[in-house]
């Protein structure tokens, strides 16, 4: 009930900065390298429209197709992301849980995480630069009290290509 | 590749009727009866706005609060649903998988399911009247080739209350 009320603590951190989100997008991880197939399926099955796609530049062998870091699709005006599961997300998908993460785009990731944690979420790891995920930029994660993972990231850049190198 | 091409079969079913969706909403199931707590959490943590809520009229004992069939929340203009997990969804949540179902609202559920199945999805059960889920009306489900469950339902009614008794 008091989650909006700043506590009188020793730290002089900003009291409850306003956090706003510019997008909410479920991200569906699929066993790598099936994300491309999944995108084709969602187009055929649900007439999803592909908005953008970012690929992982690294691949294990030259003949392999690059993995899909994130493909953004739209149905009925709502966006969702499809991604090849690697690392942690691969464990989630392989364990039979489904690999859905909810992405929230915000200009102020630290404040968004702090607010979620004060409401009862558990922060997972540190905020880090994370190429491609959710449109790229800085990314942080929390798990909510009901087991769902929420990923905060800086807003997706419009497709202008990579500015650096 | 031929998923859009009607096959010459014996049945004279309509060839690939146009299926359109009016909404896409992830539905997050939580262990009953925690959906109300989850709604409060999403409001506190992410400033989600509650749009509507439908309750299960049945309860096990008079002193129990009714379960949440579906509460619709919005973040950044995107909708998602929170529901108490009962029956099949309870198994999903308890098994440690996360209980996300993707709801697609359409006026033509049968055609939507037929199209999804022709693209490779597997239909789950029959289309049935299903009070409250996704806003109510008729509901059918498919599982896609990547393990995700998609629920088709008739579009959510505007909150006018029950017309019939």
mmCIF file of C-alpha atoms in Angstrom, chain A residues 28-42 50 53 55 66-71 73 81-85, chain B residues 146:
data_model
loop_
_atom_site.group_PDB
_atom_site.id
_atom_site.type_symbol
_atom_site.label_atom_id
_atom_site.label_comp_id
_atom_site.label_asym_id
_atom_site.label_seq_id
_atom_site.Cartn_x
_atom_site.Cartn_y
_atom_site.Cartn_z
ATOM 1 C CA UNK A 28 8.413 -15.733 -27.699
ATOM 2 C CA UNK A 29 11.579 -17.777 -27.640
ATOM 3 C CA UNK A 30 11.749 -20.889 -29.778
ATOM 4 C CA UNK A 31 14.398 -23.579 -29.932
ATOM 5 C CA UNK A 32 17.247 -22.268 -32.111
ATOM 6 C CA UNK A 33 17.417 -22.060 -35.084
ATOM 7 C CA UNK A 34 13.663 -22.339 -35.572
ATOM 8 C CA UNK A 35 12.780 -18.660 -35.104
ATOM 9 C CA UNK A 36 12.737 -18.084 -38.842
ATOM 10 C CA UNK A 37 10.343 -21.024 -39.296
ATOM 11 C CA UNK A 38 8.216 -19.653 -36.482
ATOM 12 C CA UNK A 39 7.993 -16.260 -38.172
ATOM 13 C CA UNK A 40 6.861 -17.957 -41.385
ATOM 14 C CA UNK A 41 4.332 -19.947 -39.397
ATOM 15 C CA UNK A 42 2.895 -16.870 -37.662
ATOM 16 C CA UNK A 50 6.828 -8.669 -39.996
ATOM 17 C CA UNK A 53 14.265 -8.370 -37.733
ATOM 18 C CA UNK A 55 20.127 -11.123 -36.675
ATOM 19 C CA UNK A 66 22.525 -16.422 -38.482
ATOM 20 C CA UNK A 67 20.251 -16.793 -35.483
ATOM 21 C CA UNK A 68 17.328 -14.434 -35.067
ATOM 22 C CA UNK A 69 17.963 -12.111 -32.129
ATOM 23 C CA UNK A 70 14.522 -10.634 -32.453
ATOM 24 C CA UNK A 71 11.898 -10.458 -35.161
ATOM 25 C CA UNK A 73 5.605 -9.139 -35.756
ATOM 26 C CA UNK A 81 8.765 -10.651 -30.824
ATOM 27 C CA UNK A 82 10.094 -14.021 -31.912
ATOM 28 C CA UNK A 83 13.646 -15.015 -31.077
ATOM 29 C CA UNK A 84 15.966 -17.983 -31.261
ATOM 30 C CA UNK A 85 16.549 -19.238 -27.748
ATOM 31 C CA UNK B 146 6.729 -24.273 -31.019
#
